XYZ file of N, CA and C in Angstrom:
828
model
N 16.303 3.836 -35.585
C 15.562 4.303 -34.412
C 16.523 4.500 -33.251
N 16.031 5.021 -32.174
C 16.826 5.328 -31.015
C 16.262 6.565 -30.374
N 16.770 7.724 -30.815
C 16.180 8.993 -30.388
C 16.297 9.988 -31.523
N 15.357 10.921 -31.572
C 15.321 11.852 -32.689
C 14.381 12.994 -32.330
N 14.105 13.835 -33.329
C 13.179 14.952 -33.157
C 12.185 14.973 -34.310
N 10.978 15.439 -34.021
C 10.068 15.847 -35.081
C 9.827 17.342 -34.915
N 9.400 17.979 -35.989
C 9.069 19.404 -35.917
C 7.575 19.564 -36.149
N 6.914 20.293 -35.263
C 5.475 20.501 -35.357
C 5.158 21.611 -36.356
N 3.857 21.788 -36.643
C 3.441 22.809 -37.605
C 3.840 24.216 -37.176
N 3.925 24.447 -35.855
C 4.317 25.777 -35.390
C 5.809 25.871 -35.080
N 6.581 24.909 -35.594
C 8.035 25.012 -35.547
C 8.698 24.518 -34.279
N 7.966 23.815 -33.421
C 8.527 23.306 -32.172
C 9.169 21.941 -32.422
N 10.375 21.759 -31.903
C 11.050 20.473 -32.016
C 10.716 19.619 -30.793
N 10.164 18.438 -31.064
C 9.778 17.498 -30.012
C 10.755 16.329 -30.014
N 11.454 16.164 -28.897
C 12.394 15.050 -28.747
C 11.633 13.778 -28.400
N 12.072 12.654 -28.960
C 11.455 11.381 -28.598
C 12.472 10.249 -28.649
N 12.168 9.200 -27.899
C 12.917 7.943 -27.955
C 12.008 6.904 -28.599
N 12.598 6.027 -29.381
C 11.830 5.015 -30.099
C 12.683 3.758 -30.157
N 12.353 2.804 -29.316
C 13.164 1.594 -29.192
C 12.335 0.354 -29.493
N 12.947 -0.608 -30.187
C 12.361 -1.923 -30.346
C 11.371 -2.036 -31.483
N 10.771 -3.216 -31.570
C 9.770 -3.529 -32.584
C 8.577 -4.183 -31.903
N 7.484 -4.310 -32.647
C 6.286 -4.922 -32.089
C 5.198 -3.890 -31.883
N 4.176 -4.254 -31.109
C 3.078 -3.328 -30.842
C 3.621 -2.115 -30.091
N 3.280 -0.898 -30.542
C 3.840 0.293 -29.895
C 3.136 0.653 -28.591
N 3.940 0.977 -27.588
C 3.454 1.554 -26.336
C 4.043 2.961 -26.244
N 3.173 3.952 -26.131
C 3.586 5.355 -26.133
C 3.363 5.932 -24.738
N 4.414 6.510 -24.173
C 4.377 7.001 -22.796
C 4.396 8.534 -22.765
N 3.464 9.119 -22.009
C 3.375 10.575 -21.838
C 3.648 10.915 -20.376
N 4.674 11.738 -20.149
C 5.177 11.991 -18.799
C 4.412 13.090 -18.066
N 4.692 13.214 -16.795
C 4.081 14.232 -15.953
C 4.881 15.525 -15.909
N 4.272 16.538 -15.302
C 4.918 17.844 -15.090
C 5.890 17.722 -13.935
N 7.048 18.358 -13.999
C 7.698 19.072 -15.102
C 8.820 18.223 -15.680
N 8.552 16.943 -15.876
C 9.601 15.959 -16.114
C 9.878 15.745 -17.603
N 10.290 14.554 -17.973
C 10.663 14.266 -19.356
C 10.429 12.792 -19.638
N 10.758 12.375 -20.846
C 10.628 10.964 -21.216
C 11.444 10.058 -20.299
N 12.481 10.593 -19.672
C 13.344 9.793 -18.798
C 12.601 9.261 -17.579
N 11.457 9.858 -17.241
C 10.704 9.377 -16.088
C 10.141 7.984 -16.323
N 10.167 7.541 -17.574
C 9.629 6.222 -17.927
C 10.721 5.164 -18.065
N 11.912 5.410 -17.570
C 13.017 4.449 -17.745
C 12.633 3.031 -17.322
N 11.998 2.902 -16.163
C 11.674 1.567 -15.644
C 10.656 0.850 -16.525
N 9.770 1.608 -17.167
C 8.772 1.006 -18.065
C 9.369 0.746 -19.452
N 10.139 1.679 -19.962
C 10.723 1.530 -21.298
C 11.578 0.260 -21.370
N 12.431 0.077 -20.405
C 13.320 -1.082 -20.423
C 12.551 -2.380 -20.203
N 11.558 -2.342 -19.325
C 10.759 -3.543 -19.040
C 10.003 -4.002 -20.277
N 9.287 -3.091 -20.928
C 8.460 -3.493 -22.065
C 9.283 -3.753 -23.319
N 10.419 -3.102 -23.446
C 11.346 -3.437 -24.532
C 11.792 -4.891 -24.400
N 12.106 -5.302 -23.176
C 12.540 -6.678 -22.927
C 11.421 -7.690 -23.163
N 10.166 -7.224 -23.111
C 9.027 -8.113 -23.347
C 8.524 -8.061 -24.790
N 9.300 -7.469 -25.682
C 8.998 -7.549 -27.104
C 8.125 -6.456 -27.674
N 8.008 -5.347 -26.970
C 7.201 -4.235 -27.454
C 8.085 -3.121 -28.020
N 7.495 -2.321 -28.880
C 8.130 -1.087 -29.335
C 7.739 0.011 -28.342
N 8.714 0.665 -27.758
C 8.436 1.642 -26.705
C 8.871 3.041 -27.169
N 7.969 3.992 -26.968
C 8.182 5.357 -27.455
C 7.829 6.327 -26.334
N 8.688 7.287 -26.089
C 8.391 8.330 -25.104
C 8.968 9.641 -25.616
N 8.208 10.713 -25.433
C 8.643 12.020 -25.922
C 8.719 13.012 -24.773
N 9.478 14.068 -24.991
C 9.505 15.201 -24.067
C 8.460 16.205 -24.525
N 7.480 16.489 -23.674
C 6.455 17.472 -24.006
C 7.098 18.815 -24.356
N 6.466 19.590 -25.230
C 7.009 20.907 -25.573
C 7.296 21.700 -24.288
N 8.441 22.361 -24.260
C 8.842 23.120 -23.088
C 9.479 22.291 -21.992
N 9.533 20.971 -22.165
C 10.079 20.048 -21.171
C 11.284 19.303 -21.758
N 12.176 18.882 -20.868
C 13.281 18.035 -21.292
C 14.105 18.623 -22.419
N 14.268 17.833 -23.490
C 15.108 18.220 -24.622
C 14.333 18.866 -25.762
N 13.014 18.987 -25.598
C 12.208 19.666 -26.617
C 12.378 21.180 -26.504
N 11.895 21.892 -27.517
C 12.034 23.348 -27.553
C 11.451 23.996 -26.298
N 12.182 24.950 -25.730
C 11.693 25.701 -24.566
C 10.737 26.786 -25.063
N 9.503 26.397 -25.195
C 8.491 27.231 -25.826
C 8.028 28.375 -24.930
N 7.786 29.520 -25.561
C 7.180 30.650 -24.857
C 5.663 30.544 -24.865
N 5.101 30.049 -25.977
C 3.650 29.962 -26.128
C 3.243 28.542 -26.506
N 1.931 28.314 -26.514
C 1.422 26.997 -26.884
C 1.546 25.956 -25.792
N 1.753 26.403 -24.567
C 1.926 25.468 -23.459
C 0.557 25.144 -22.833
N -0.245 24.426 -23.605
C -1.609 24.096 -23.196
C -1.979 22.733 -23.762
N -3.087 22.176 -23.276
C -3.468 20.817 -23.663
C -3.784 20.680 -25.147
N -4.287 21.744 -25.755
C -4.570 21.679 -27.193
C -3.286 21.384 -27.968
N -2.216 22.109 -27.629
C -0.943 21.906 -28.323
C -0.276 20.592 -27.910
N -0.380 20.240 -26.624
C 0.217 18.971 -26.189
C -0.389 17.800 -26.955
N -1.715 17.812 -27.096
C -2.394 16.732 -27.810
C -2.044 16.746 -29.297
N -1.966 17.937 -29.868
C -1.605 18.057 -31.289
C -0.174 17.585 -31.528
N 0.715 17.886 -30.586
C 2.105 17.421 -30.701
C 2.176 15.900 -30.664
N 1.398 15.290 -29.780
C 1.374 13.826 -29.706
C 0.790 13.242 -30.986
N -0.214 13.911 -31.541
C -0.774 13.472 -32.824
C 0.270 13.553 -33.925
N 1.047 14.625 -33.929
C 2.096 14.790 -34.939
C 3.133 13.680 -34.821
N 3.454 13.309 -33.595
C 4.435 12.240 -33.379
C 3.902 10.897 -33.861
N 2.655 10.564 -33.492
C 2.100 9.273 -33.899
C 1.945 9.183 -35.414
N 1.655 10.317 -36.045
C 1.544 10.331 -37.503
C 2.918 10.214 -38.162
N 3.903 10.908 -37.617
C 5.254 10.854 -38.188
C 5.829 9.441 -38.104
N 5.513 8.748 -37.011
C 6.012 7.378 -36.830
C 5.040 6.342 -37.392
N 3.895 6.807 -37.916
C 2.863 5.954 -38.507
C 2.458 4.833 -37.552
N 2.095 5.226 -36.334
C 1.730 4.252 -35.309
C 0.269 3.842 -35.433
N 0.030 2.546 -35.318
C -1.325 1.996 -35.307
C -1.417 0.950 -34.209
N -2.632 0.725 -33.718
C -2.854 -0.262 -32.657
C -1.988 0.054 -31.442
N -1.831 1.345 -31.156
C -0.936 1.782 -30.085
C -1.621 1.753 -28.726
N -0.814 1.513 -27.706
C -1.267 1.613 -26.327
C -0.675 2.904 -25.761
N -1.527 3.807 -25.300
C -1.068 5.093 -24.771
C -1.143 5.085 -23.250
N -0.015 5.353 -22.632
C 0.105 5.341 -21.185
C 0.504 6.737 -20.722
N -0.289 7.333 -19.833
C 0.014 8.665 -19.344
C 0.093 8.711 -17.836
N 1.058 9.458 -17.332
C 1.189 9.667 -15.886
C 0.912 11.124 -15.559
N 0.045 11.365 -14.579
C -0.220 12.710 -14.068
C -0.681 13.631 -15.200
N 0.049 14.708 -15.495
C -0.293 15.586 -16.619
C -0.357 14.799 -17.923
N 0.522 13.813 -18.059
C 0.528 12.983 -19.263
C -0.753 12.213 -19.468
N -1.456 11.901 -18.372
C -2.754 11.250 -18.507
C -3.779 12.168 -19.142
N -3.705 13.454 -18.814
C -4.552 14.434 -19.475
C -4.216 14.556 -20.945
N -2.937 14.557 -21.233
C -2.485 14.618 -22.622
C -3.006 13.420 -23.416
N -2.931 12.234 -22.834
C -3.423 11.024 -23.501
C -4.927 11.127 -23.765
N -5.694 11.537 -22.758
C -7.148 11.647 -22.932
C -7.497 12.658 -24.018
N -6.840 13.804 -23.989
C -7.103 14.858 -24.974
C -6.709 14.399 -26.374
N -5.559 13.739 -26.492
C -5.091 13.254 -27.799
C -6.011 12.180 -28.368
N -6.295 11.154 -27.573
C -7.077 10.027 -28.094
C -8.467 10.485 -28.501
N -9.120 11.286 -27.661
C -10.481 11.731 -27.947
C -10.552 12.622 -29.178
N -9.539 13.457 -29.397
C -9.605 14.463 -30.452
C -8.836 14.105 -31.715
N -7.863 13.209 -31.603
C -7.009 12.909 -32.758
C -6.807 11.415 -33.007
N -6.810 10.595 -31.947
C -6.198 9.282 -32.062
C -7.060 8.059 -31.885
N -8.373 8.179 -31.956
C -9.215 7.005 -31.713
C -8.917 5.865 -32.693
N -8.678 6.193 -33.945
C -8.450 5.154 -34.958
C -7.084 4.493 -34.816
N -6.132 5.202 -34.232
C -4.769 4.679 -34.107
C -4.526 3.970 -32.765
N -5.488 4.049 -31.854
C -5.274 3.608 -30.478
C -5.991 2.304 -30.184
N -5.302 1.399 -29.472
C -5.898 0.125 -29.060
C -6.412 0.187 -27.624
N -5.593 0.739 -26.727
C -5.932 0.819 -25.309
C -5.293 2.063 -24.715
N -5.809 2.483 -23.551
C -5.169 3.582 -22.838
C -4.983 3.203 -21.368
N -3.975 3.825 -20.750
C -3.706 3.638 -19.324
C -3.470 5.013 -18.710
N -4.180 5.289 -17.630
C -4.010 6.535 -16.884
C -3.446 6.193 -15.510
N -2.234 6.688 -15.218
C -1.576 6.415 -13.939
C -1.495 7.710 -13.132
N -2.104 7.727 -11.966
C -2.045 8.913 -11.079
C -2.340 10.177 -11.874
N -3.354 10.124 -12.703
C -3.562 11.148 -13.724
C -4.539 12.239 -13.301
N -4.423 13.391 -13.965
C -5.187 14.582 -13.572
C -6.664 14.576 -13.991
N -7.078 13.865 -15.059
C -8.512 13.883 -15.383
C -9.367 13.312 -14.248
N -10.660 13.719 -14.229
C -11.350 14.584 -15.197
C -11.037 16.075 -15.063
N -10.870 16.613 -13.870
C -10.436 18.005 -13.694
C -9.956 18.151 -12.258
N -8.844 18.869 -12.063
C -8.256 18.956 -10.732
C -8.814 20.085 -9.870
N -8.971 21.266 -10.459
C -9.243 22.451 -9.645
C -10.649 22.420 -9.043
N -10.771 22.918 -7.847
C -12.058 22.997 -7.166
C -12.931 24.070 -7.796
N -14.214 23.760 -7.951
C -15.178 24.708 -8.498
C -16.566 24.301 -8.021
N -17.578 25.072 -8.414
C -18.954 24.718 -8.037
C -19.347 23.354 -8.599
N -18.864 23.061 -9.796
C -19.184 21.775 -10.424
C -18.238 20.664 -9.979
N -17.144 21.019 -9.302
C -16.171 20.041 -8.818
C -15.769 20.400 -7.388
N -16.712 20.304 -6.453
C -16.464 20.765 -5.081
C -15.407 19.958 -4.333
N -15.124 18.736 -4.812
C -14.107 17.913 -4.152
C -12.705 18.191 -4.678
N -12.587 19.133 -5.612
C -11.302 19.412 -6.239
C -10.311 20.132 -5.330
N -9.112 20.359 -5.880
C -8.043 21.048 -5.158
C -8.216 22.555 -5.319
N -8.186 23.322 -4.237
C -8.376 24.777 -4.339
C -7.347 25.451 -5.247
N -7.774 26.468 -5.976
C -6.899 27.193 -6.897
C -5.692 27.772 -6.168
N -5.841 28.063 -4.874
C -4.733 28.630 -4.108
C -3.526 27.696 -4.062
N -3.770 26.396 -4.115
C -2.665 25.435 -4.138
C -1.826 25.623 -5.404
N -2.499 25.774 -6.533
C -1.784 25.929 -7.799
C -1.148 27.318 -7.904
N -1.793 28.316 -7.311
C -1.168 29.638 -7.228
C 0.134 29.552 -6.433
N 0.131 28.725 -5.399
C 1.342 28.515 -4.609
C 2.446 27.861 -5.426
N 2.062 26.914 -6.287
C 3.045 26.304 -7.199
C 3.697 27.380 -8.065
N 2.862 28.237 -8.628
C 3.382 29.287 -9.518
C 4.314 30.234 -8.771
N 3.920 30.615 -7.581
C 4.748 31.525 -6.791
C 6.089 30.888 -6.440
N 6.066 29.614 -6.062
C 7.299 28.921 -5.700
C 8.213 28.751 -6.903
N 7.621 28.489 -8.068
C 8.416 28.333 -9.284
C 9.134 29.636 -9.635
N 8.418 30.749 -9.532
C 9.020 32.047 -9.857
C 10.052 32.471 -8.820
N 9.810 32.134 -7.562
C 10.701 32.576 -6.493
C 12.038 31.832 -6.509
N 11.987 30.507 -6.709
C 13.215 29.710 -6.680
C 12.911 28.339 -7.249
N 12.918 28.250 -8.572
C 12.529 26.996 -9.224
C 13.422 25.841 -8.797
N 14.712 26.072 -8.681
C 15.640 24.997 -8.340
C 15.320 24.395 -6.973
N 14.994 25.244 -5.996
C 14.648 24.736 -4.669
C 13.285 24.055 -4.685
N 12.338 24.643 -5.392
C 10.997 24.061 -5.514
C 11.082 22.659 -6.097
N 11.955 22.480 -7.081
C 12.109 21.187 -7.738
C 12.906 20.185 -6.903
N 13.474 20.622 -5.810
C 14.006 19.695 -4.810
C 12.946 19.338 -3.775
N 12.145 20.332 -3.411
C 11.146 20.129 -2.368
C 10.075 19.130 -2.780
N 9.673 19.150 -4.042
C 8.576 18.269 -4.496
C 8.962 16.790 -4.396
N 10.096 16.364 -4.995
C 10.430 14.939 -4.888
C 10.894 14.519 -3.498
N 11.480 15.441 -2.749
C 11.891 15.126 -1.385
C 10.680 14.899 -0.493
N 9.573 15.563 -0.833
C 8.364 15.489 -0.021
C 7.262 14.650 -0.615
N 6.223 15.291 -1.182
C 4.987 14.568 -1.494
C 5.031 13.656 -2.717
N 5.856 13.945 -3.706
C 5.760 13.245 -4.987
C 5.931 11.731 -4.823
N 6.962 11.335 -4.105
C 7.241 9.906 -3.897
C 6.832 9.417 -2.514
N 6.184 10.274 -1.737
C 5.819 9.888 -0.385
C 7.008 9.782 0.551
N 8.117 10.411 0.171
C 9.306 10.351 1.018
C 9.140 11.144 2.315
N 8.054 11.908 2.417
C 7.755 12.638 3.649
C 6.935 11.802 4.637
N 6.647 10.565 4.286
C 5.875 9.701 5.168
C 6.806 8.987 6.158
N 6.344 8.755 7.394
C 7.157 8.036 8.377
C 7.553 6.655 7.862
N 8.816 6.325 8.003
C 9.301 5.017 7.590
C 9.547 4.861 6.104
N 9.399 5.945 5.331
C 9.615 5.851 3.879
C 11.069 5.508 3.566
N 11.259 4.685 2.556
C 12.602 4.337 2.086
C 13.017 5.383 1.052
N 13.800 6.352 1.483
C 14.129 7.499 0.644
C 15.306 7.175 -0.279
N 15.154 7.485 -1.548
C 16.225 7.333 -2.527
C 16.706 8.712 -2.955
N 17.914 9.079 -2.559
C 18.457 10.381 -2.941
C 18.661 10.481 -4.446
N 19.033 9.358 -5.059
C 19.204 9.359 -6.513
C 17.912 9.662 -7.244
N 16.795 9.116 -6.756
C 15.488 9.387 -7.350
C 15.144 10.867 -7.229
N 15.445 11.448 -6.071
C 15.193 12.876 -5.864
C 16.006 13.711 -6.843
N 17.283 13.416 -6.955
C 18.131 14.196 -7.871
C 17.731 13.990 -9.333
N 17.281 12.794 -9.664
C 16.866 12.548 -11.046
C 15.613 13.352 -11.384
N 14.697 13.477 -10.425
C 13.522 14.330 -10.631
C 13.962 15.764 -10.853
N 14.879 16.236 -10.003
C 15.397 17.608 -10.109
C 16.071 17.824 -11.468
N 16.883 16.848 -11.879
C 17.591 16.948 -13.165
C 16.611 17.095 -14.311
N 15.605 16.256 -14.325
C 14.626 16.320 -15.404
C 13.891 17.657 -15.405
N 13.466 18.094 -14.225
C 12.729 19.348 -14.139
C 13.543 20.536 -14.616
N 14.800 20.596 -14.218
C 15.629 21.752 -14.551
C 16.055 21.769 -16.013
N 15.881 20.667 -16.721
C 16.175 20.646 -18.154
C 15.167 21.464 -18.946
N 13.939 21.570 -18.435
C 12.875 22.231 -19.178
C 12.884 23.735 -19.011
N 11.950 24.389 -19.667
C 11.857 25.848 -19.654
C 10.927 26.342 -18.562
N 11.349 27.364 -17.837
C 10.545 27.855 -16.710
C 9.212 28.444 -17.169
N 9.189 29.125 -18.310
C 7.935 29.697 -18.819
C 6.938 28.586 -19.171
N 7.421 27.562 -19.845
C 6.558 26.437 -20.213
C 6.036 25.724 -18.974
N 6.891 25.550 -17.991
C 6.474 24.882 -16.763
C 5.445 25.710 -16.000
N 5.625 27.008 -15.982
C 4.674 27.917 -15.336
C 3.300 27.790 -16.000
N 3.277 27.845 -17.332
C 2.019 27.754 -18.068
C 1.352 26.393 -17.894
N 2.171 25.349 -17.787
C 1.640 23.987 -17.701
C 0.857 23.763 -16.409
N 1.150 24.529 -15.372
C 0.396 24.393 -14.121
C -1.087 24.670 -14.379
N -1.374 25.689 -15.157
C -2.764 25.990 -15.522
C -3.337 24.862 -16.378
N -2.527 24.358 -17.323
C -3.000 23.306 -18.229
C -3.395 22.047 -17.471
N -2.567 21.633 -16.510
C -2.894 20.376 -15.834
C -3.943 20.544 -14.744
N -4.085 21.734 -14.206
C -5.014 21.912 -13.086
C -6.405 22.369 -13.506
N -6.506 23.122 -14.592
C -7.785 23.736 -14.946
C -8.460 23.133 -16.172
N -7.758 22.335 -16.967
C -8.388 21.711 -18.131
C -9.402 20.670 -17.675
N -10.592 20.727 -18.250
C -11.649 19.762 -17.951
C -11.658 18.691 -19.046
N -11.333 17.470 -18.662
C -11.221 16.362 -19.624
C -12.480 15.495 -19.665
N -13.548 15.938 -19.034
C -14.747 15.106 -18.934
C -15.256 14.680 -20.313
N -15.375 15.626 -21.239
C -15.878 15.296 -22.572
C -14.931 14.369 -23.320
N -13.624 14.534 -23.097
C -12.652 13.629 -23.720
C -12.877 12.201 -23.233
N -13.001 12.035 -21.934
C -13.191 10.696 -21.364
C -14.470 10.052 -21.887
N -15.517 10.843 -22.073
C -16.792 10.315 -22.580
C -16.661 9.784 -24.000
N -15.747 10.341 -24.780
C -15.587 9.946 -26.189
C -14.754 8.680 -26.352
N -14.020 8.296 -25.323
C -13.077 7.177 -25.449
C -13.773 5.865 -25.102
N -13.851 4.972 -26.086
C -14.494 3.676 -25.869
C -13.491 2.528 -25.865
N -12.218 2.834 -25.947
C -11.180 1.806 -25.932
C -11.019 1.236 -24.517
N -10.544 -0.006 -24.410
C -10.253 -0.534 -23.072
C -9.280 0.384 -22.341
N -9.597 0.678 -21.086
C -8.799 1.613 -20.310
C -8.479 1.019 -18.943
N -7.246 1.257 -18.501
C -6.827 0.887 -17.151
C -6.512 2.169 -16.396
N -7.159 2.355 -15.270
C -6.931 3.532 -14.436
C -6.254 3.066 -13.153
N -5.019 3.531 -12.927
C -4.212 3.108 -11.780
C -3.943 4.320 -10.893
N -4.166 4.170 -9.589
C -3.970 5.319 -8.700
C -3.675 4.827 -7.291
N -2.685 5.433 -6.645
C -2.392 5.130 -5.264
C -3.299 5.913 -4.332
N -3.712 5.280 -3.228
C -4.603 5.998 -2.320
C -3.845 6.942 -1.379
N -2.498 6.953 -1.465
C -1.709 7.931 -0.714
C -1.061 8.936 -1.661
N -1.732 9.211 -2.762
C -1.255 10.219 -3.717
C -1.506 11.600 -3.113
N -0.424 12.310 -2.776
C -0.527 13.627 -2.163
C -0.536 14.754 -3.187
N -0.417 14.418 -4.457
C -0.368 15.418 -5.526
C -1.691 15.465 -6.286
N -2.180 14.314 -6.712
C -3.460 14.199 -7.414
C -4.344 13.251 -6.602
N -5.227 13.776 -5.759
C -6.051 12.923 -4.895
C -6.885 11.915 -5.694
N -6.780 10.659 -5.299
C -7.345 9.594 -6.130
C -8.867 9.638 -6.236
N -9.561 10.063 -5.197
C -11.023 10.047 -5.246
C -11.570 11.051 -6.254
N -10.863 12.154 -6.436
C -11.319 13.184 -7.367
C -10.759 12.971 -8.771
N -9.900 11.988 -8.925
C -9.245 11.782 -10.223
C -9.491 10.370 -10.741
N -8.720 9.406 -10.260
C -8.838 8.051 -10.778
C -10.229 7.462 -10.662
N -10.852 7.613 -9.508
C -12.183 7.041 -9.299
C -13.196 7.654 -10.263
N -13.167 8.980 -10.388
C -14.125 9.654 -11.274
C -13.848 9.345 -12.744
N -12.577 9.283 -13.120
C -12.245 8.978 -14.517
C -12.758 7.603 -14.908
N -12.569 6.639 -14.023
C -13.024 5.274 -14.313
C -14.541 5.203 -14.449
N -15.245 6.060 -13.719
C -16.710 6.092 -13.825
C -17.166 6.680 -15.156
N -16.398 7.623 -15.701
C -16.791 8.297 -16.941
C -16.415 7.475 -18.171
N -15.245 6.863 -18.167
C -14.804 6.061 -19.308
C -15.756 4.888 -19.538
N -16.002 4.566 -20.810
C -16.980 3.530 -21.141
C -16.503 2.112 -20.831
N -15.203 1.918 -20.839
C -14.672 0.544 -20.781
C -13.433 0.508 -19.899
N -13.595 0.913 -18.630
C -12.442 1.090 -17.747
C -12.365 0.045 -16.642
N -11.132 -0.291 -16.290
C -10.817 -1.079 -15.102
C -10.074 -0.165 -14.138
N -10.524 -0.115 -12.894
C -9.912 0.754 -11.887
C -9.112 -0.078 -10.902
N -7.850 0.320 -10.687
C -7.014 -0.340 -9.684
C -6.500 0.729 -8.716
N -6.907 0.620 -7.461
C -6.439 1.530 -6.411
C -5.408 0.782 -5.574
N -4.243 1.397 -5.372
C -3.136 0.748 -4.679
C -2.953 1.334 -3.285
N -3.188 0.551 -2.249
C -3.028 1.057 -0.878
C -1.601 1.535 -0.605
N -1.486 2.775 -0.156
C -0.199 3.311 0.258
C 0.703 3.814 -0.846
N 0.313 3.622 -2.113
C 1.196 4.044 -3.204
C 1.157 5.564 -3.362
N 2.311 6.192 -3.651
C 2.387 7.637 -3.831
C 2.110 8.051 -5.270
N 2.205 9.345 -5.522
C 2.000 9.860 -6.869
C 3.014 9.274 -7.856
N 4.248 9.181 -7.436
C 5.317 8.689 -8.316
C 5.519 7.192 -8.246
N 4.440 6.438 -8.118
C 4.545 4.986 -7.951
C 5.149 4.286 -9.158
N 5.069 4.891 -10.345
C 5.653 4.234 -11.514
C 7.159 4.085 -11.359
N 7.755 4.867 -10.452
C 9.180 4.747 -10.148
C 9.410 3.920 -8.888
N 8.770 4.308 -7.788
C 9.047 3.651 -6.511
C 8.438 2.261 -6.417
N 7.369 2.022 -7.151
C 6.681 0.731 -7.117
C 6.597 0.148 -8.530
N 7.675 0.318 -9.284
C 7.606 -0.032 -10.712
C 7.395 -1.519 -10.959
N 7.836 -2.377 -10.065
C 7.643 -3.814 -10.297
C 6.151 -4.171 -10.309
N 5.408 -3.614 -9.362
C 3.960 -3.861 -9.310
C 3.253 -3.202 -10.487
N 3.586 -1.938 -10.737
C 2.952 -1.197 -11.839
C 3.216 -1.885 -13.173
N 4.462 -2.285 -13.411
C 4.808 -2.910 -14.689
C 4.089 -4.244 -14.877
N 4.005 -5.032 -13.826
C 3.333 -6.332 -13.922
C 1.851 -6.156 -14.254
N 1.199 -5.195 -13.608
C -0.223 -4.963 -13.876
C -0.442 -4.358 -15.264
N 0.472 -3.506 -15.690
C 0.410 -2.962 -17.049
C 0.525 -4.075 -18.081
N 1.479 -4.972 -17.880
C 1.697 -6.057 -18.825
C 0.465 -6.960 -18.913
N -0.126 -7.258 -17.774
C -1.329 -8.094 -17.766
C -2.459 -7.434 -18.552
N -2.645 -6.137 -18.357
C -3.694 -5.410 -19.072
C -3.422 -5.361 -20.570
N -2.182 -5.102 -20.934
C -1.826 -4.985 -22.351
C -1.995 -6.313 -23.080
N -1.701 -7.414 -22.389
C -1.761 -8.730 -23.021
C -3.184 -9.280 -23.143
N -4.150 -8.680 -22.467
C -5.525 -9.171 -22.509
C -6.094 -9.123 -23.934
């Protein structure tokens, strides 16, 4: 074990890391990042005796820079292919942001028998985009702006996001880490621009309500109330209401990227939930 690739039915190579032994914890990252975004969790849970696994979503990181298939159906199928290839059972699936949508879609459609618990951190379900049925959602114009910025100058856009809203570094008195900003940029620029463009639609417009209704496993929903990317009231609060067996934890002042900036708190609460 260590790191390797699996190949999906449609020929896409998915990179993954697989460290340690014990009950498996599988981490699904956010847009437009990679498995490396889970460094603080991978090392923590490895040290606590768990098997830790994280993959690069298709079109992201070290996985194939896909032209097509950049949607939740394929993301969930890819995660299913990985769990089957590694023969994972009694797994805990942890998703951040877009990865939370991937976890919900995978568990509901492929992984109920293989899954013990799920965790959604600052995650996009039940649905992000504003509509008649989701009037509290984020207007489509915001996501159109993401697409325009990506096409105009992806490298600059991928500096602006972590420098500003992602980690809350745009807040007065924020403790800014330049290394964290560059690491976000590094991860983003490793992936494919076409896949990242398509993924904006996948994370913003996919409705995960039916997926959440199907999941009866113990669930932990974690969300910061200063999340400037995925507003907690329209995401974490609603997801916890839909899931059959959820615990909701709202963190005052935590940003979207709290799994990095506030990893000590996040990891401790994750460990407590997993050990229950």
